[in-house]
Every structure is written in structure tokens, then in C-alpha cells.
Amino acid sequence: MTGPRLQHTSMLIPPGAQEAVRAFYGGIIGLAEKQPPQSLAHLNLVWFAAGEGEMELHFLPDPHPPDGTDQRHICLVVDDLEDYRRRLTEAGMTITSAEPIP
């Protein structure tokens, strides 16, 4: 890999809008729905494969998750994670580490 590449993006949707998201992104746009990890099943997420490789769209139906965090984000795959952490810290960003999703 020569630089960062986008792995997924997460977007908030109104609670109960999962079927509308499926109808639009799956039915009209033609993206293939993916099954989120079982450990996240309680969140009622909707995931789609979006292009070659692992590119995904994640839709989160609850804008106020139990842990109080804002789940909107993009995920980049990089060759040297520590280098990017250093760059972000030096630029004044606060890094919040998370547990890997099983």
C-alpha cells in the first residue's frame, strides 16, 4: 500500500429507517448488503459492500449509542498505524482508542 485507503464510512440514520436504507442502497443503487459482526447485532446496523476490496458503508440507526460517543467516522487502512497516530497527535488531535471489533 502506498498511502491510506478508505475502508468504511459510518453514517447516522433515523431509528427505524433500516428498511428504507436497504431499499435505496440495496434495491436502487444495487450494493450488496453485508452482515455486521455478531458482536454488533444489538445495534441494528445495516452494512453494504461498496466497491472493490473491503470498502463498506455502515448505517447506524441510533444517534445516541449507549456509550455516549458519536459514531460518525471514516476508517482508513494505513501501513504504519503508529506513524499516523504520531502525525495526528503532533497536529493537536486527540486520539480515542477503541477495542477491536471481534
Short mmCIF file of C-alpha atoms in Angstrom, two decimals:
data_model
loop_
_atom_site.label_atom_id
_atom_site.label_comp_id
_atom_site.label_asym_id
_atom_site.label_seq_id
_atom_site.Cartn_x
_atom_site.Cartn_y
_atom_site.Cartn_z
CA MET A 1 0.00 0.00 0.00
CA THR A 2 1.36 3.43 -0.85
CA GLY A 3 -0.87 5.57 1.34
CA PRO A 4 -4.03 5.44 3.38
CA ARG A 5 -7.11 3.95 1.78
CA LEU A 6 -10.70 4.26 2.87
CA GLN A 7 -12.06 1.07 4.43
CA HIS A 8 -15.50 2.26 5.53
CA THR A 9 -17.61 5.24 6.47
CA SER A 10 -20.35 5.27 9.11
CA MET A 11 -23.46 7.39 8.84
CA LEU A 12 -26.33 8.03 11.23
CA ILE A 13 -29.89 7.26 10.15
CA PRO A 14 -33.16 7.85 12.00
CA PRO A 15 -34.16 4.90 14.20
CA GLY A 16 -36.41 2.57 12.19
CA ALA A 17 -35.05 3.67 8.80
CA GLN A 18 -33.15 0.44 8.11
CA GLU A 19 -35.65 -0.83 5.51
CA ALA A 20 -35.58 2.47 3.62
CA VAL A 21 -31.76 2.32 3.60
CA ARG A 22 -31.91 -1.26 2.31
CA ALA A 23 -34.43 -0.31 -0.39
CA PHE A 24 -32.31 2.61 -1.61
CA TYR A 25 -28.71 1.35 -1.31
CA GLY A 26 -29.51 -2.31 -1.99
CA GLY A 27 -32.56 -2.12 -4.24
CA ILE A 28 -31.98 1.04 -6.25
CA ILE A 29 -28.20 1.55 -6.11
CA GLY A 30 -27.50 -2.20 -6.23
CA LEU A 31 -24.97 -2.54 -3.40
CA ALA A 32 -24.66 -5.93 -1.71
CA GLU A 33 -25.70 -5.95 1.95
CA LYS A 34 -23.14 -7.40 4.37
CA GLN A 35 -23.79 -8.98 7.74
CA PRO A 36 -22.22 -6.92 10.56
CA PRO A 37 -20.25 -8.89 13.16
CA GLN A 38 -22.47 -10.79 15.61
CA SER A 39 -20.96 -8.77 18.47
CA LEU A 40 -22.69 -5.67 16.99
CA ALA A 41 -26.09 -7.29 16.29
CA HIS A 42 -27.76 -5.42 19.17
CA LEU A 43 -27.12 -2.10 17.37
CA ASN A 44 -29.37 -2.99 14.36
CA LEU A 45 -26.72 -1.79 11.90
CA VAL A 46 -27.02 -2.00 8.13
CA TRP A 47 -23.78 -2.57 6.20
CA PHE A 48 -23.14 -2.63 2.44
CA ALA A 49 -20.13 -3.60 0.36
CA ALA A 50 -19.26 -0.51 -1.68
CA GLY A 51 -16.68 -1.22 -4.33
CA GLU A 52 -13.62 -3.40 -4.62
CA GLY A 53 -11.79 -4.75 -1.61
CA GLU A 54 -13.26 -4.08 1.80
CA MET A 55 -14.89 -0.70 1.13
CA GLU A 56 -18.11 -0.54 3.16
CA LEU A 57 -20.95 1.80 4.08
CA HIS A 58 -22.21 1.44 7.68
CA PHE A 59 -25.56 2.88 8.77
CA LEU A 60 -26.20 3.39 12.49
CA PRO A 61 -29.86 3.83 13.46
CA ASP A 62 -29.35 5.33 16.92
CA PRO A 63 -27.71 8.75 17.12
CA HIS A 64 -27.25 8.28 20.88
CA PRO A 65 -25.47 4.96 21.43
CA PRO A 66 -25.27 3.55 24.97
CA ASP A 67 -21.63 4.58 25.43
CA GLY A 68 -22.44 8.23 24.61
CA THR A 69 -19.99 8.50 21.72
CA ASP A 70 -20.69 9.99 18.31
CA GLN A 71 -20.33 7.05 15.93
CA ARG A 72 -19.94 9.06 12.70
CA HIS A 73 -16.50 8.43 11.27
CA ILE A 74 -14.39 7.23 8.39
CA CYS A 75 -11.98 4.32 8.73
CA LEU A 76 -8.62 4.42 6.93
CA VAL A 77 -6.31 1.47 6.43
CA VAL A 78 -2.65 2.51 6.74
CA ASP A 79 0.69 0.72 6.58
CA ASP A 80 2.11 2.24 9.79
CA LEU A 81 -0.58 2.96 12.39
CA GLU A 82 1.84 4.39 14.94
CA ASP A 83 3.21 6.86 12.39
CA TYR A 84 -0.31 8.15 11.70
CA ARG A 85 -1.09 8.33 15.43
CA ARG A 86 2.06 10.42 15.90
CA ARG A 87 1.12 12.72 13.00
CA LEU A 88 -2.36 13.27 14.38
CA THR A 89 -1.09 13.90 17.92
CA GLU A 90 1.51 16.37 16.66
CA ALA A 91 -1.28 18.17 14.77
CA GLY A 92 -3.19 18.62 18.04
CA MET A 93 -5.74 15.83 17.56
CA THR A 94 -6.97 13.74 20.47
CA ILE A 95 -6.93 10.03 19.75
CA THR A 96 -9.56 7.86 21.37
CA SER A 97 -8.58 4.22 21.12
CA ALA A 98 -11.25 1.59 20.80
CA GLU A 99 -11.33 -2.14 21.27
CA PRO A 100 -11.10 -4.13 18.04
CA ILE A 101 -14.46 -5.50 16.89
CA PRO A 102 -14.46 -9.31 17.06
#
